[in-house]
Amino acid sequence: MRIALSGTPVENKLAELHSLFDFILPGYLGTVKEFEREYSKPIEKEQSQEALESLKKVTAPFLLRRLKTDRSIIQELPEKVVNDTYAALTPRQVHRPRTCYAIYQ
């Protein structure tokens, strides 16, 4: 049995969704080229609702999605904790970004 956990692959890029499915169910969504032709290009570039609904239909049985806006979920989440930690950079770490910036100017 294979299980994949992810943050928000569909909202980032559909290729990430294909990659996850190819791990858990190799070939289920076709090859990368087939997936791009059937889903990625129509959805991301052409905003095709038909392709989006088709993708949702074939992936829905395998997805468990929890939204922070779901009232039953928000009660289960702990309060947000922010811990700022600072670290001193070495001279080499300080110099590297400056070098990269100079190269790409």
mmCIF file of C-alpha atoms in Angstrom:
data_model
loop_
_atom_site.group_PDB
_atom_site.id
_atom_site.type_symbol
_atom_site.label_atom_id
_atom_site.label_comp_id
_atom_site.label_asym_id
_atom_site.label_seq_id
_atom_site.Cartn_x
_atom_site.Cartn_y
_atom_site.Cartn_z
ATOM 1 C CA MET A 1 0.000 0.000 0.000
ATOM 2 C CA ARG A 2 1.280 3.445 -0.897
ATOM 3 C CA ILE A 3 0.086 6.689 0.624
ATOM 4 C CA ALA A 4 1.080 10.214 -0.334
ATOM 5 C CA LEU A 5 0.557 13.315 1.775
ATOM 6 C CA SER A 6 0.790 16.787 0.348
ATOM 7 C CA GLY A 7 -0.113 20.361 1.011
ATOM 8 C CA THR A 8 -1.942 21.868 -1.957
ATOM 9 C CA PRO A 9 -0.679 20.282 -5.187
ATOM 10 C CA VAL A 10 -3.695 21.177 -7.295
ATOM 11 C CA GLU A 11 -3.406 24.821 -6.337
ATOM 12 C CA ASN A 12 0.314 24.903 -7.045
ATOM 13 C CA LYS A 13 0.605 23.083 -10.354
ATOM 14 C CA LEU A 14 -1.225 20.114 -11.820
ATOM 15 C CA ALA A 15 2.064 18.396 -12.670
ATOM 16 C CA GLU A 16 2.530 17.933 -8.916
ATOM 17 C CA LEU A 17 -0.786 16.107 -8.706
ATOM 18 C CA HIS A 18 0.290 13.826 -11.552
ATOM 19 C CA SER A 19 3.567 13.127 -9.757
ATOM 20 C CA LEU A 20 1.752 12.126 -6.559
ATOM 21 C CA PHE A 21 -0.668 9.875 -8.411
ATOM 22 C CA ASP A 22 2.144 8.332 -10.418
ATOM 23 C CA PHE A 23 3.745 7.326 -7.131
ATOM 24 C CA ILE A 24 0.636 5.817 -5.549
ATOM 25 C CA LEU A 25 -1.008 4.480 -8.731
ATOM 26 C CA PRO A 26 1.591 4.339 -11.526
ATOM 27 C CA GLY A 27 0.026 5.078 -14.899
ATOM 28 C CA TYR A 28 -3.441 5.888 -13.515
ATOM 29 C CA LEU A 29 -3.406 9.412 -14.950
ATOM 30 C CA GLY A 30 -1.384 8.422 -18.003
ATOM 31 C CA THR A 31 2.086 9.565 -18.951
ATOM 32 C CA VAL A 32 3.232 13.110 -18.241
ATOM 33 C CA LYS A 33 2.597 14.053 -21.884
ATOM 34 C CA GLU A 34 -0.891 12.518 -21.841
ATOM 35 C CA PHE A 35 -1.702 14.266 -18.565
ATOM 36 C CA GLU A 36 -0.500 17.589 -19.945
ATOM 37 C CA ARG A 37 -2.611 17.146 -23.091
ATOM 38 C CA GLU A 38 -5.757 15.931 -21.294
ATOM 39 C CA TYR A 39 -5.682 18.035 -18.133
ATOM 40 C CA SER A 40 -2.813 20.463 -17.485
ATOM 41 C CA LYS A 41 -2.971 22.504 -20.673
ATOM 42 C CA PRO A 42 -6.780 22.692 -20.896
ATOM 43 C CA ILE A 43 -7.160 23.568 -17.205
ATOM 44 C CA GLU A 44 -4.171 25.851 -16.602
ATOM 45 C CA LYS A 45 -3.988 27.633 -19.943
ATOM 46 C CA GLU A 46 -7.536 27.433 -21.321
ATOM 47 C CA GLN A 47 -9.504 27.375 -18.014
ATOM 48 C CA SER A 48 -11.520 24.384 -19.294
ATOM 49 C CA GLN A 49 -14.244 23.512 -16.803
ATOM 50 C CA GLU A 50 -14.891 20.266 -18.674
ATOM 51 C CA ALA A 51 -11.300 19.083 -18.209
ATOM 52 C CA LEU A 52 -11.355 20.213 -14.573
ATOM 53 C CA GLU A 53 -14.535 18.262 -13.848
ATOM 54 C CA SER A 54 -13.106 15.212 -15.598
ATOM 55 C CA LEU A 55 -9.938 15.395 -13.481
ATOM 56 C CA LYS A 56 -11.967 15.822 -10.290
ATOM 57 C CA LYS A 57 -14.079 12.807 -11.213
ATOM 58 C CA VAL A 58 -11.099 10.469 -11.674
ATOM 59 C CA THR A 59 -9.149 11.723 -8.645
ATOM 60 C CA ALA A 60 -11.937 12.320 -6.089
ATOM 61 C CA PRO A 61 -12.143 8.720 -4.849
ATOM 62 C CA PHE A 62 -8.497 8.938 -3.765
ATOM 63 C CA LEU A 63 -8.404 12.382 -2.161
ATOM 64 C CA LEU A 64 -9.132 13.427 1.372
ATOM 65 C CA ARG A 65 -9.222 17.174 1.553
ATOM 66 C CA ARG A 66 -9.652 19.267 4.639
ATOM 67 C CA LEU A 67 -10.174 23.000 4.355
ATOM 68 C CA LYS A 68 -9.340 25.465 7.106
ATOM 69 C CA THR A 69 -12.614 27.205 6.297
ATOM 70 C CA ASP A 70 -14.575 24.091 7.248
ATOM 71 C CA ARG A 71 -16.070 24.914 10.667
ATOM 72 C CA SER A 72 -15.586 21.354 11.943
ATOM 73 C CA ILE A 73 -11.899 21.458 10.988
ATOM 74 C CA ILE A 74 -11.047 24.910 12.335
ATOM 75 C CA GLN A 75 -12.034 23.815 15.846
ATOM 76 C CA GLU A 76 -9.516 20.947 15.683
ATOM 77 C CA LEU A 77 -6.583 23.120 14.646
ATOM 78 C CA PRO A 78 -4.320 24.460 17.369
ATOM 79 C CA GLU A 79 -3.609 28.165 17.685
ATOM 80 C CA LYS A 80 -0.923 29.426 15.346
ATOM 81 C CA VAL A 81 2.502 29.504 16.976
ATOM 82 C CA VAL A 82 5.233 31.769 15.617
ATOM 83 C CA ASN A 83 8.802 31.343 16.782
ATOM 84 C CA ASP A 84 11.306 33.755 15.239
ATOM 85 C CA THR A 85 14.815 32.378 15.449
ATOM 86 C CA TYR A 86 17.770 34.366 14.224
ATOM 87 C CA ALA A 87 21.145 32.990 13.204
ATOM 88 C CA ALA A 88 24.328 34.793 12.306
ATOM 89 C CA LEU A 89 25.598 34.193 8.774
ATOM 90 C CA THR A 90 29.143 33.230 8.021
ATOM 91 C CA PRO A 91 31.120 35.638 5.794
ATOM 92 C CA ARG A 92 30.721 33.148 2.914
ATOM 93 C CA GLN A 93 26.925 33.049 3.358
ATOM 94 C CA VAL A 94 26.791 36.837 3.358
ATOM 95 C CA HIS A 95 28.949 37.078 0.240
ATOM 96 C CA ARG A 96 27.121 34.459 -1.879
ATOM 97 C CA PRO A 97 23.826 36.368 -2.439
ATOM 98 C CA ARG A 98 25.791 39.499 -3.315
ATOM 99 C CA THR A 99 27.779 37.524 -5.879
ATOM 100 C CA CYS A 100 24.622 36.061 -7.412
ATOM 101 C CA TYR A 101 22.992 39.482 -7.518
ATOM 102 C CA ALA A 102 26.038 40.971 -9.259
ATOM 103 C CA ILE A 103 26.020 38.180 -11.875
ATOM 104 C CA TYR A 104 22.329 38.648 -12.757
ATOM 105 C CA GLN A 105 22.233 42.448 -12.831
#
